[in-house]
PDB file of C-alpha atoms in Angstrom:
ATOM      1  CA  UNK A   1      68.649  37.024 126.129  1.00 51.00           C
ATOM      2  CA  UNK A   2      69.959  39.013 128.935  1.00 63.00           C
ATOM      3  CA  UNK A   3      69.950  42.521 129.484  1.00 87.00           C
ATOM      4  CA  UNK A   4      73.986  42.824 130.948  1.00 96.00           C
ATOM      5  CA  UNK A   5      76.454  45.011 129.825  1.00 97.00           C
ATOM      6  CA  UNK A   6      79.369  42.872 129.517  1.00 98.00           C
ATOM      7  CA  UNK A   7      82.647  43.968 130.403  1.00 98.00           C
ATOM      8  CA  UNK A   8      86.545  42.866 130.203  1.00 98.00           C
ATOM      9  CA  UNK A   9      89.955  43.891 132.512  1.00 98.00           C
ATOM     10  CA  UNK A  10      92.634  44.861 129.984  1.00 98.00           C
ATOM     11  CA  UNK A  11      95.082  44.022 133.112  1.00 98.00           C
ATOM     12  CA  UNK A  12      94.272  40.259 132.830  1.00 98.00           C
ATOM     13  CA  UNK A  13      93.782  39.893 129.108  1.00 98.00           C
ATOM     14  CA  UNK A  14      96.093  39.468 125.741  1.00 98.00           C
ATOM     15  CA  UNK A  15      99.591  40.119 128.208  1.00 97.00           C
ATOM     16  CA  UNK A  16     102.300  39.578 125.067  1.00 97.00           C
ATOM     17  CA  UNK A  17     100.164  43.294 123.923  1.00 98.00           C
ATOM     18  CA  UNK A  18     100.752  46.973 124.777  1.00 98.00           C
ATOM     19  CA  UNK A  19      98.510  48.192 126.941  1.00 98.00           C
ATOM     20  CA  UNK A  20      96.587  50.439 125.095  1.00 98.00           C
ATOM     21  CA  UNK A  21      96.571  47.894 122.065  1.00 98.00           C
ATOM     22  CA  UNK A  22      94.474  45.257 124.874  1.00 98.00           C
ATOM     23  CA  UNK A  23      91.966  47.952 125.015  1.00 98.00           C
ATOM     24  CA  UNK A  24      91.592  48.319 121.702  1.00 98.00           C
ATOM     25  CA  UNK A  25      90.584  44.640 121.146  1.00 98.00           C
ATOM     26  CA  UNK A  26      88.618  44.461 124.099  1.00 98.00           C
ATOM     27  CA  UNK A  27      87.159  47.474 122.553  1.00 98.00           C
ATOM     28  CA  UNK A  28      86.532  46.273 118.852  1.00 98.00           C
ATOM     29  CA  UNK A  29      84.924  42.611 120.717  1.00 98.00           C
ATOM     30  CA  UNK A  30      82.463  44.991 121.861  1.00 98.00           C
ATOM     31  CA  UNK A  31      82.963  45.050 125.448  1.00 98.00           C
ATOM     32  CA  UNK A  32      83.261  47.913 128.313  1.00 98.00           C
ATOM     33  CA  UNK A  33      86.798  48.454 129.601  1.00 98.00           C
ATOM     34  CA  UNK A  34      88.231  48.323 133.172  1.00 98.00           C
ATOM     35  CA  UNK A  35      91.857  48.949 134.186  1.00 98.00           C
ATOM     36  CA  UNK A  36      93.591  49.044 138.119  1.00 97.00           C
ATOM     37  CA  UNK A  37      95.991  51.157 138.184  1.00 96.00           C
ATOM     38  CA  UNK A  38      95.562  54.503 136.758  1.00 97.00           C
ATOM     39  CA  UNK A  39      98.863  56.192 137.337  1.00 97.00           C
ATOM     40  CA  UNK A  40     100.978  54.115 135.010  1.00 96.00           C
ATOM     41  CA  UNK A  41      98.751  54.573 131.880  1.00 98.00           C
ATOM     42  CA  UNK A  42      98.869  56.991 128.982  1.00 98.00           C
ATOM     43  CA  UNK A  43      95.233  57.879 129.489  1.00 98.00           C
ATOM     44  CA  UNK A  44      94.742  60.258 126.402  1.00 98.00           C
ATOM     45  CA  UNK A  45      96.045  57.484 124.331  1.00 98.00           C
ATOM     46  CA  UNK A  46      93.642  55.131 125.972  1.00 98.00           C
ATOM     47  CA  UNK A  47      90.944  57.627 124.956  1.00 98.00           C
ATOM     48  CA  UNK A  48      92.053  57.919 121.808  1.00 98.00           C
ATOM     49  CA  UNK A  49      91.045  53.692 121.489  1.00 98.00           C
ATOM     50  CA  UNK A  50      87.606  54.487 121.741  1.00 98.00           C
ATOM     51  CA  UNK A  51      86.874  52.385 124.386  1.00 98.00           C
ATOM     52  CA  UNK A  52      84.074  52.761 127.265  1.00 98.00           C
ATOM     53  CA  UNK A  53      85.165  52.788 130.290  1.00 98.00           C
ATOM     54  CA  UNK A  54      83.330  51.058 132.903  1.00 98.00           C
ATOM     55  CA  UNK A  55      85.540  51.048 136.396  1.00 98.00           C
ATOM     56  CA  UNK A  56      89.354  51.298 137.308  1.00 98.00           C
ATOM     57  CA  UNK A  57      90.921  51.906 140.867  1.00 98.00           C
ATOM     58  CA  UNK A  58      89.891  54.520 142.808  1.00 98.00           C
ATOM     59  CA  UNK A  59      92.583  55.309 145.505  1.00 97.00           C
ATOM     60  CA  UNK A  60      96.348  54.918 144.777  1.00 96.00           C
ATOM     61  CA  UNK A  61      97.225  54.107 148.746  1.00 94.00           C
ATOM     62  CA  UNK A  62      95.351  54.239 152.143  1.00 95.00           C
ATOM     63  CA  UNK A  63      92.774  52.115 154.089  1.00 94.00           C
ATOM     64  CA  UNK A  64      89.471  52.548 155.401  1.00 96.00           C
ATOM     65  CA  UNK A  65      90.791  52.259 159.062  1.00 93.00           C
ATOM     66  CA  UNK A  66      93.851  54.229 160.593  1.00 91.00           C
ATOM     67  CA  UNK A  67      92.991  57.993 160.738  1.00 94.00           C
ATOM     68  CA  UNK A  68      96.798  58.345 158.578  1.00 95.00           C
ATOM     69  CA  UNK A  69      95.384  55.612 156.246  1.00 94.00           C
ATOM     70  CA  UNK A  70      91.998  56.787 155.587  1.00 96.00           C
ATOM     71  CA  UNK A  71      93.543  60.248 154.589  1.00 97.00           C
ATOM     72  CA  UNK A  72      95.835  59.184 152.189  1.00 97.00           C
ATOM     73  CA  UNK A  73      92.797  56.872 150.577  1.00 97.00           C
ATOM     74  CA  UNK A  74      90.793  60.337 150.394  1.00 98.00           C
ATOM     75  CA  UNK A  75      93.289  62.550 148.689  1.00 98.00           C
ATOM     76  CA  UNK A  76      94.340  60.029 146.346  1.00 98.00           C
ATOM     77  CA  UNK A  77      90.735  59.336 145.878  1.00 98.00           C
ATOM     78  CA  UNK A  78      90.305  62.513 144.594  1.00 98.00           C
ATOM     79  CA  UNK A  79      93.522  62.316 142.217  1.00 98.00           C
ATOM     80  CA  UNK A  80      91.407  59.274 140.818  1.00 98.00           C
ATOM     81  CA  UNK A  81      88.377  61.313 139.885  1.00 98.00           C
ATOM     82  CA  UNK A  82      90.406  63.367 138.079  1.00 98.00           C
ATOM     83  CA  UNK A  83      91.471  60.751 136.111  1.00 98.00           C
ATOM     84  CA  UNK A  84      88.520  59.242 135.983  1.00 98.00           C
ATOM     85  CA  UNK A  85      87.040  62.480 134.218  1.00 98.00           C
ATOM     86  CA  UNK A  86      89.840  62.014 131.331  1.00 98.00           C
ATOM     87  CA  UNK A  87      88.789  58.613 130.311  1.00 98.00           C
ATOM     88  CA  UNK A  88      85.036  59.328 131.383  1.00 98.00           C
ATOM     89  CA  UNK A  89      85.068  56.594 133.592  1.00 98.00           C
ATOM     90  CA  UNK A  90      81.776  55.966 135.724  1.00 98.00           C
ATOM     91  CA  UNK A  91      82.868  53.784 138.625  1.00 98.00           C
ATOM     92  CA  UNK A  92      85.704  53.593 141.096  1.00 98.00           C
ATOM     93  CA  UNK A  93      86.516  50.759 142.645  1.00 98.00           C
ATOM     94  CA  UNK A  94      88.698  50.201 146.434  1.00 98.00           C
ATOM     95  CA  UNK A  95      89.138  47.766 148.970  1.00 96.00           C
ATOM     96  CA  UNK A  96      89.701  47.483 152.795  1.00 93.00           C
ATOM     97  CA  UNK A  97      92.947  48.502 152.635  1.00 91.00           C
ATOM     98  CA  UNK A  98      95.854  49.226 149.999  1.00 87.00           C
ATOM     99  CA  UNK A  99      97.137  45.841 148.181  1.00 88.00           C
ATOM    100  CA  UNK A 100     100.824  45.859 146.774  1.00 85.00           C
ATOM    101  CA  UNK A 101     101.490  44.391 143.414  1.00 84.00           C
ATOM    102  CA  UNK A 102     101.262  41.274 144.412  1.00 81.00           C
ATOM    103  CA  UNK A 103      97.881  41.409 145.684  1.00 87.00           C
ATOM    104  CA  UNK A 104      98.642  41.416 149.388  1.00 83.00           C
ATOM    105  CA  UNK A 105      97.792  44.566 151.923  1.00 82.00           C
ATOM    106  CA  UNK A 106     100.267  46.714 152.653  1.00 81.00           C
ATOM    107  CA  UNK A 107      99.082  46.759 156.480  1.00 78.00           C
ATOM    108  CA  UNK A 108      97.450  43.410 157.275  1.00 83.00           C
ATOM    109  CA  UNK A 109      94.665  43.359 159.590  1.00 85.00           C
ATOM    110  CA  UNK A 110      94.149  39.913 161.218  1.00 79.00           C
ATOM    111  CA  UNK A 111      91.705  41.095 163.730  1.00 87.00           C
ATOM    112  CA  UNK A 112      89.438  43.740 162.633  1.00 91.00           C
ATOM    113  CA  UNK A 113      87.778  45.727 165.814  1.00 94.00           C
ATOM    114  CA  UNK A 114      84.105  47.251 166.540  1.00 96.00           C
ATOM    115  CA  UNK A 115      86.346  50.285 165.988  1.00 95.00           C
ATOM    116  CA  UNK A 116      87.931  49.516 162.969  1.00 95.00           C
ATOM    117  CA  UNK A 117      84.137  49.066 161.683  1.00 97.00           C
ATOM    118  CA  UNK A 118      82.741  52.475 162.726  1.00 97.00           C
ATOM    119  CA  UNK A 119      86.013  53.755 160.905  1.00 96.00           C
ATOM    120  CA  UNK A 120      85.404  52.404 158.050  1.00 97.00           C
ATOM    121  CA  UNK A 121      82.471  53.357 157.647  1.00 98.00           C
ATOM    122  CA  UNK A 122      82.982  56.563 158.331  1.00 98.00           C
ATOM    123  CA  UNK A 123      85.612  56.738 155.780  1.00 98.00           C
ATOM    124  CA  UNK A 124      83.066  55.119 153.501  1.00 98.00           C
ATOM    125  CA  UNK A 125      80.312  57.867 154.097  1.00 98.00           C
ATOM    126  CA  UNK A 126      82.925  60.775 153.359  1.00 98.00           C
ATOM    127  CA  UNK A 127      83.953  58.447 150.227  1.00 98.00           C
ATOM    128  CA  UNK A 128      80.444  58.860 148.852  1.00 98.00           C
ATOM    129  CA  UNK A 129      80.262  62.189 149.308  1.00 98.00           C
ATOM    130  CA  UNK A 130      83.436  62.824 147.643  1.00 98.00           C
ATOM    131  CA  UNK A 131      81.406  60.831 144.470  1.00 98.00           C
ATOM    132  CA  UNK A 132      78.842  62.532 144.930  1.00 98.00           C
ATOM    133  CA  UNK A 133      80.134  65.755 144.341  1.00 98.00           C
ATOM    134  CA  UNK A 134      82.066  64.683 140.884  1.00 98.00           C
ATOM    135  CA  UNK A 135      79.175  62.621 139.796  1.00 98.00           C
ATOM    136  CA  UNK A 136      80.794  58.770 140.352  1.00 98.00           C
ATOM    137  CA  UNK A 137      80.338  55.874 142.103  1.00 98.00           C
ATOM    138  CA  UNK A 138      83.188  54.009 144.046  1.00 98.00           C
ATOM    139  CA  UNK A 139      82.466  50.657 144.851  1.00 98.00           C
ATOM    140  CA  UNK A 140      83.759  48.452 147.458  1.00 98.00           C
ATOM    141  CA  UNK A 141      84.866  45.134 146.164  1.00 98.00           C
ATOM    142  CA  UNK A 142      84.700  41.741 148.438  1.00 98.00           C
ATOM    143  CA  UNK A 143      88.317  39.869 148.149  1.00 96.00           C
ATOM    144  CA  UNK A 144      89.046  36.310 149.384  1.00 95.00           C
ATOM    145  CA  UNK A 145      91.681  35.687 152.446  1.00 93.00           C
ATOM    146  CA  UNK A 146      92.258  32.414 151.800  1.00 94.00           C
ATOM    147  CA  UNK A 147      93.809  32.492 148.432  1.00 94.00           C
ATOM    148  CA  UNK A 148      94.995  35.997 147.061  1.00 92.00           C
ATOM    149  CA  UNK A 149      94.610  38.422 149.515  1.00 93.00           C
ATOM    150  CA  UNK A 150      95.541  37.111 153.578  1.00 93.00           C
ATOM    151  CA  UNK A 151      95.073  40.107 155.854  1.00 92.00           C
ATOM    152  CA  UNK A 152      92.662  42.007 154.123  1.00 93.00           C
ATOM    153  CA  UNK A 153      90.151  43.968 156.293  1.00 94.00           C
ATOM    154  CA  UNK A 154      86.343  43.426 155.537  1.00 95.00           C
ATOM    155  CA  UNK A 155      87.201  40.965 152.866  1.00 93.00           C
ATOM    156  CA  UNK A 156      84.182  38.715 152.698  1.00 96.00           C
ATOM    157  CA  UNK A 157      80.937  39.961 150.556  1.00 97.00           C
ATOM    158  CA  UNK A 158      79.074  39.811 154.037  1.00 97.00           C
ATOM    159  CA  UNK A 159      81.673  42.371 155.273  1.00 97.00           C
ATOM    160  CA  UNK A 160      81.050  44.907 152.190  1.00 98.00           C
ATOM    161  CA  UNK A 161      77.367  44.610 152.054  1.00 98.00           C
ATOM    162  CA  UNK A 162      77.389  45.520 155.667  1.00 98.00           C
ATOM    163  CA  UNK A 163      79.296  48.637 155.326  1.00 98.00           C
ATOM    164  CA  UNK A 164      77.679  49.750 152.143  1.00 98.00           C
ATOM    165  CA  UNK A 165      74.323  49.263 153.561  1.00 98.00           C
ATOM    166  CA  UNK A 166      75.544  51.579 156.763  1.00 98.00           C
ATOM    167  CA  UNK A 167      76.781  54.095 154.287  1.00 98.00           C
ATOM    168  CA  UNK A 168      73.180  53.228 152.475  1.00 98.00           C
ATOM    169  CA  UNK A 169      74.637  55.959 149.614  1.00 98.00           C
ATOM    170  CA  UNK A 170      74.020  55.904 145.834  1.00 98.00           C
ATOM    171  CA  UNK A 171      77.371  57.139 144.973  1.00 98.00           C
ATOM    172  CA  UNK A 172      78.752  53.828 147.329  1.00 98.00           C
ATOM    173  CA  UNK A 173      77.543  50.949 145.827  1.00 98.00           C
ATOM    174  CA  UNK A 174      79.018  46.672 145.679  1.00 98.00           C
ATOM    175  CA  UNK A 175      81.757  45.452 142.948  1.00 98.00           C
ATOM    176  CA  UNK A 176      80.713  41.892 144.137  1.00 98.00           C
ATOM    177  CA  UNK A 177      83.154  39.654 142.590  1.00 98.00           C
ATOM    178  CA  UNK A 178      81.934  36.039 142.164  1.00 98.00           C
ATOM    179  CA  UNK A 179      85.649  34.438 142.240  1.00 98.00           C
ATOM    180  CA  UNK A 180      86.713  35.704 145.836  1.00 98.00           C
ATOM    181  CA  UNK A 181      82.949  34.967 147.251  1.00 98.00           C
ATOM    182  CA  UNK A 182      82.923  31.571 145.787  1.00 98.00           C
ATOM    183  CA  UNK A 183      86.328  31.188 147.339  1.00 97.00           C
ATOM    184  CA  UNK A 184      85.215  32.915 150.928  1.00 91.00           C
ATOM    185  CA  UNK A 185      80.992  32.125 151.134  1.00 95.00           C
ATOM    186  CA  UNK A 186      79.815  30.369 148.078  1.00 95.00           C
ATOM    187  CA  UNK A 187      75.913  30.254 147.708  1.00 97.00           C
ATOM    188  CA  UNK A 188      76.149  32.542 145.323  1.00 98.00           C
ATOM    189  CA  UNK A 189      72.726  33.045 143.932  1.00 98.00           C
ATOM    190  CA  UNK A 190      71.236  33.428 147.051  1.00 97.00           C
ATOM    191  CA  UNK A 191      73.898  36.435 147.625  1.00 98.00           C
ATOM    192  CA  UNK A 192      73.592  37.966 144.617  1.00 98.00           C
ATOM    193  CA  UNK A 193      69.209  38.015 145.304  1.00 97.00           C
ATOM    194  CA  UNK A 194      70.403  39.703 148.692  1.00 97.00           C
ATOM    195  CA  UNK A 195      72.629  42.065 147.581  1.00 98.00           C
ATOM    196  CA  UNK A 196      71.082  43.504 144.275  1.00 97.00           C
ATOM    197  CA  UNK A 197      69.896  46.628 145.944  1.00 97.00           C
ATOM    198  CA  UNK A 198      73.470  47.644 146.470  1.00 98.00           C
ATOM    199  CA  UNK A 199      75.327  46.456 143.771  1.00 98.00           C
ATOM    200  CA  UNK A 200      77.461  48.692 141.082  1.00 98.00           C
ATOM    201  CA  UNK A 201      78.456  46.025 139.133  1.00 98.00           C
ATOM    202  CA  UNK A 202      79.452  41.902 139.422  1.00 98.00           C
ATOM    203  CA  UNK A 203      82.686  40.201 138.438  1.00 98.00           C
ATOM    204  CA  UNK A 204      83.575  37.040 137.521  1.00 98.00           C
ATOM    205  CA  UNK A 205      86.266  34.319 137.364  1.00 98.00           C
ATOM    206  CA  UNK A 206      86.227  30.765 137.970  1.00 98.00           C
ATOM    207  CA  UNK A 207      87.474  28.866 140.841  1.00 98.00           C
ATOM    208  CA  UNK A 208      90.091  27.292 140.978  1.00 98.00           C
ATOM    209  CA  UNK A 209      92.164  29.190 138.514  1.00 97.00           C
ATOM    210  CA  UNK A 210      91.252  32.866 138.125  1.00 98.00           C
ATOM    211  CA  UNK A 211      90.175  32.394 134.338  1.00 98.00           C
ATOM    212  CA  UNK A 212      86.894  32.647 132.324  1.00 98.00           C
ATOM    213  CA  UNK A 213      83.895  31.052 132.724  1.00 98.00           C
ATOM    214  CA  UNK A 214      83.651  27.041 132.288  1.00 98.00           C
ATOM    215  CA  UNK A 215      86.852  26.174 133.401  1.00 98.00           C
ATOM    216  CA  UNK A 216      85.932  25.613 136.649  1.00 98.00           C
ATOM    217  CA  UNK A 217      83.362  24.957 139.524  1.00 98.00           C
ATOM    218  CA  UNK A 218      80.910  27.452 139.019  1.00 98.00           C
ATOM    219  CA  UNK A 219      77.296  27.291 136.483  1.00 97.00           C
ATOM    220  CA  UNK A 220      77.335  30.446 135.543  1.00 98.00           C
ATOM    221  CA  UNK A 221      75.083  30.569 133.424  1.00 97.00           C
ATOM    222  CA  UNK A 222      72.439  29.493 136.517  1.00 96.00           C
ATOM    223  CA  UNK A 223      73.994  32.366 137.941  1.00 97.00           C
ATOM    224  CA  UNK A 224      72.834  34.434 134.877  1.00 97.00           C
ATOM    225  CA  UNK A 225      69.674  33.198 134.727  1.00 96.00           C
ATOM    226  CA  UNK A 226      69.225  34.357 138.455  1.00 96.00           C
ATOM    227  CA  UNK A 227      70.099  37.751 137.772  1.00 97.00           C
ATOM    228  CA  UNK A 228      67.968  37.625 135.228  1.00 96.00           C
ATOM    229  CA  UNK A 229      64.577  36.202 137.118  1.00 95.00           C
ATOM    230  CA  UNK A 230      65.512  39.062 139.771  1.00 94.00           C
ATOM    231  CA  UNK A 231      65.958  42.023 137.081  1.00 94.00           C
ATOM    232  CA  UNK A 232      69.377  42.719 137.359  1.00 96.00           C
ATOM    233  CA  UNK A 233      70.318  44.555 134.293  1.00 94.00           C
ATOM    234  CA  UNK A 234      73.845  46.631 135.128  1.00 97.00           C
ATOM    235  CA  UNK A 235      77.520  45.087 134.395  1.00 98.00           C
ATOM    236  CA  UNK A 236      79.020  42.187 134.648  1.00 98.00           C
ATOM    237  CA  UNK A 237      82.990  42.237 133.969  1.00 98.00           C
ATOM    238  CA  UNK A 238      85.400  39.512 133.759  1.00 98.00           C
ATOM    239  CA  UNK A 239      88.346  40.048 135.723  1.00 98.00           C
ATOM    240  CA  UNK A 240      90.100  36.933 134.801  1.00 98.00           C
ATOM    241  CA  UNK A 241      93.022  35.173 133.400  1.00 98.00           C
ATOM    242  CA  UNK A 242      92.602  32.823 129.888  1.00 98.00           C
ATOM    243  CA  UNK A 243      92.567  29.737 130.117  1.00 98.00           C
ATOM    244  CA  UNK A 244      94.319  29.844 126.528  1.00 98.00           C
ATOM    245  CA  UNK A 245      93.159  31.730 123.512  1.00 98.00           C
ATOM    246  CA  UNK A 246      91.930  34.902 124.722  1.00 98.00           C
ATOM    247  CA  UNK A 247      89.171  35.379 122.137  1.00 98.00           C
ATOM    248  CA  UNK A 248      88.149  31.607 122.861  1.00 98.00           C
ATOM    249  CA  UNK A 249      87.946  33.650 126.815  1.00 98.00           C
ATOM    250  CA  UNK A 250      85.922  36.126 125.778  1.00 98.00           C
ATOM    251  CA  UNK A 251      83.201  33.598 123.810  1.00 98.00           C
ATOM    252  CA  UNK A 252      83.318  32.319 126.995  1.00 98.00           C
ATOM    253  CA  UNK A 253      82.582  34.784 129.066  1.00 98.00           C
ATOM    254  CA  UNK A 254      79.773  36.282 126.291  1.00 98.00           C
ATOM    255  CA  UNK A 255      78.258  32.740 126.154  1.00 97.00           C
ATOM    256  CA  UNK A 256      77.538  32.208 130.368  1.00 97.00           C
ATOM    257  CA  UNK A 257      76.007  35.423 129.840  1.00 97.00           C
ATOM    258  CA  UNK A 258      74.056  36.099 127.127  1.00 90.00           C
ATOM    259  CA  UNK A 259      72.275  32.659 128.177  1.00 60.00           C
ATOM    260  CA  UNK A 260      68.351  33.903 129.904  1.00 49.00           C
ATOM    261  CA  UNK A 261      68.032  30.164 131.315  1.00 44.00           C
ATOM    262  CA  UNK A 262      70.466  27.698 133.284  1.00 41.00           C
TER     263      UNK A 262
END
């Protein structure tokens, strides 16, 4: 048996529910919670659930690159922590750049300069020292181009493990999500054995699709047995659609991961 702590998004999950009723379940399954966007929840009500938190958004607007972007992803970054204290939430995740409800960034970035890298990362380092100070951990999570999310800056896992490796912070770690690098890179064993140093946590979904598990391309329970053979013992989260029944989703999900051999 594996050594994961399995986790769910509430955003993707029972959708006919109120909100705070799809953490509940996720909850009473016995799974870690993560949400996106913290501004439009009741979060004392979501406390009141139970539930563990285990990452939500961690900026509300900005980017990583433009001087006017990268301050407006710091100060809401810090309106985030103090959310993130209410519901005693451990990780904050961002991206290149903001994404509008529909996935897409608000500024694309087709081209992405020597200079845009140095800014990020500069960005990145104040970041983790922002996390540092409140006792988190934002992570930067790898998105694919070619499906969801066209224009976004440093979008590829290569991309994030680069700049978190430059930061080379505790309080900066990987969300490497499976879905967009299968999408983007594929070989995802082999990425997973080269990024474990940096990770914060993994998420899944299966391609093509966005749902749980063994409805598409990807073993995962290979890709569990991997993390187990190299000692990875943090979270793994789905952040997917159902296919249909979301409890059958959730089996699922448990199943490819509570599995020690391929």
């Amino acid at each position: 048996m594996s050594g994961f702590t399995l986790a769910a998004n509430a955003e993707m999950l029972f959708p006919d529910l109120p909100f705070e009723q799809r953490v509940r379940r996720l909850h009473e399954a016995g799974f870690q919670v993560e949400i996106w966007d913290w501004t439009t929840k009741d979060l004392p009500a979501l406390v009141g659930t139970g539930a563990r938190f285990g990452s939500m958004t961690g900026y509300v607007s900005g980017s990583l690159i433009d001087p006017d972007g990268a301050a407006q992803l710091l100060r809401t970054a810090e309106d985030s922590l103090a959310a993130a204290e209410v519901i005693d939430c451990p990780r904050l995740n961002v991206h290149g750049t903001g994404l509008d409800p529909q996935g897409l960034p608000v500024v694309a970035h087709e081209v992405v300069t020597g200079a845009d890298w140095l800014a990020a990362a500069r960005t990145l380092e104040r970041l983790a020292a922002l996390g540092e100070r409140h006792g988190r951990v934002f992570t930067l999570e790898n998105l694919n181009t070619a499906v969801d999310h066209p224009g976004v800056p440093f979008g590829r896992a290569e991309d994030t493990l680069a700049l978190v490796t430059a930061v080379d912070s505790p309080h900066l770690r990987l969300n490497l999500d499976l879905y967009h690098a299968q999408i983007g890179e594929g070989n995802l064993v082999e990425l997973c054995a080269r990024a474990l140093p940096y990770i914060g946590e993994i998420q899944v979904a299966d391609v093509p699709g966005r749902c749980e598990p063994g409805t598409g391309e990807i073993h995962y329970p290979r890709v569990a047995a991997a993390l187990t053979e190299t000692g990875y013992e943090g979270v793994i989260a789905m952040e997917a659609f159902a296919a249909a029944d979301p409890e059958v989703a959730l089996e699922r999900f448990r199943d490819a991961f509570t599995t020690s051999s391929a």
